[in-house]
Tab-separated table of C-alpha atoms in Angstrom:
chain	number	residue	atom	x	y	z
A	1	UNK	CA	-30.082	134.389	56.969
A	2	UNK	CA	-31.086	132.507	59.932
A	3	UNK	CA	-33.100	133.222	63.495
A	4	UNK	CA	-32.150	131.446	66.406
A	5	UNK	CA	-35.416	130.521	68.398
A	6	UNK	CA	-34.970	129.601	72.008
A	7	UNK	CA	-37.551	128.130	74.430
A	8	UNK	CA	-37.609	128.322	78.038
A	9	UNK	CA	-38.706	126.042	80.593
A	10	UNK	CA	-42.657	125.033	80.293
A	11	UNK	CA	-42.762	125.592	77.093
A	12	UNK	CA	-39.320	123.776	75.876
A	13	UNK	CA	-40.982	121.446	77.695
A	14	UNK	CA	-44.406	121.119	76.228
A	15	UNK	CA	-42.478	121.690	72.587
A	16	UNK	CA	-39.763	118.905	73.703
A	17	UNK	CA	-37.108	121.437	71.746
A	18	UNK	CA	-35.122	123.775	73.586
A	19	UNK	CA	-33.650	125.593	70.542
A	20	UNK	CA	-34.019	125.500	66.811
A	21	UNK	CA	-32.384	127.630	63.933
A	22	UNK	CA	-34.699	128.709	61.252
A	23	UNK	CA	-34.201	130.148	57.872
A	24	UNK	CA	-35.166	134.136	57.763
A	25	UNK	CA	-37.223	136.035	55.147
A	26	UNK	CA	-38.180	139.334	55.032
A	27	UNK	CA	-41.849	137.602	55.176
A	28	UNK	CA	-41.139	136.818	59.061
A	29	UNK	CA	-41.070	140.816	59.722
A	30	UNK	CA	-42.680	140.108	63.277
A	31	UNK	CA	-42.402	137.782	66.075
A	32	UNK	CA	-46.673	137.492	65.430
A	33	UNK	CA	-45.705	136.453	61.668
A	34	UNK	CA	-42.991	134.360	62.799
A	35	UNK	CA	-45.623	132.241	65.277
A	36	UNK	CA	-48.238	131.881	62.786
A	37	UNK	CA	-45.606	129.981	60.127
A	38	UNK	CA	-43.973	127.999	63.156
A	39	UNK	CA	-47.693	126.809	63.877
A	40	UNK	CA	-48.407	126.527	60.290
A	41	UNK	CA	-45.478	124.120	59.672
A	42	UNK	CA	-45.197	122.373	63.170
A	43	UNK	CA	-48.634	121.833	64.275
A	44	UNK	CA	-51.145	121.369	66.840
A	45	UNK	CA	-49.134	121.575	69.896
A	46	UNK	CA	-46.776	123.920	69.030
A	47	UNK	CA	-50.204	126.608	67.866
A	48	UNK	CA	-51.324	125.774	71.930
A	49	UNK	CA	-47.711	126.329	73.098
A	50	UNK	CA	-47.504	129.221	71.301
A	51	UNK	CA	-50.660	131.151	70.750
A	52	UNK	CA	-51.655	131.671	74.246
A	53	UNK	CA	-52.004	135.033	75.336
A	54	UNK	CA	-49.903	135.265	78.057
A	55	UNK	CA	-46.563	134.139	76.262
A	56	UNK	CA	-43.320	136.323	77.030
A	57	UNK	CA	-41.121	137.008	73.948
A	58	UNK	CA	-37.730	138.565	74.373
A	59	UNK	CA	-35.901	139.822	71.390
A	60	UNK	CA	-32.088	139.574	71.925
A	61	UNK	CA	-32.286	139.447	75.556
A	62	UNK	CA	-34.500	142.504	76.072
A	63	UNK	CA	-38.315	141.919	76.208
A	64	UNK	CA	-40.476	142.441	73.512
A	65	UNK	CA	-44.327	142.561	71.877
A	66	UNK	CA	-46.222	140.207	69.327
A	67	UNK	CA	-45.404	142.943	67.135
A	68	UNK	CA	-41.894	143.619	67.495
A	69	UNK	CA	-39.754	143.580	64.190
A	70	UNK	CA	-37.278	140.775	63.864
A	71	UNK	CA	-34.666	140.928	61.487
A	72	UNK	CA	-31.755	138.157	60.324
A	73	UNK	CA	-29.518	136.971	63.440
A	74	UNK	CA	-31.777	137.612	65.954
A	75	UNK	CA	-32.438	135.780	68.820
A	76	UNK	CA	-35.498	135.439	69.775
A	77	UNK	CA	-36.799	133.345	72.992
A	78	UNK	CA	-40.153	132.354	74.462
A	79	UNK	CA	-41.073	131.547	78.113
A	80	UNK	CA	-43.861	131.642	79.938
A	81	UNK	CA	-45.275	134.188	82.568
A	82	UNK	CA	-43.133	134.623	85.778
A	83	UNK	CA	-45.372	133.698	88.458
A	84	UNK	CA	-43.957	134.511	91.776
A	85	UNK	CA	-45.006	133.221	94.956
């Protein structure tokens, strides 16, 4: 039961980890609950990394909300907002 979390340019850069595998429960029903125990467990920089309000979340490749469902085997990636220019 795992969840393959993938990070995308600033913030694999800010976190220093592009990727990480991480054990699933059926207590990580959300991508919200699944931020909240990644901050829990990795700290300080990952909670500003990841709790800003403006992060984009995709849930195998198709773009999702805080409150999406996640389930075992899914990928799920975080970038940051696509500014254009």
């Amino acid at each position: 039961m795992m969840l393959s979390l993938v990070f995308f340019a600033s913030v694999r850069e800010q976190l220093g980890v592009g990727q990480v595998d991480r054990e699933w429960d059926a207590s990580l029903s959300t991508v919200t609950l699944l931020l909240a125990s990644l901050v829990k467990e990795e700290g300080d920089v990952w909670e500003q990394v990841l709790m800003r309000p403006n992060l984009l979340v995709a849930i195998n490749q198709e773009m999702a909300s805080l409150e999406a469902s996640i389930k075992d085997g899914d990928e799920i990636a975080f970038f940051p907002p696509v500014t254009g220019g």
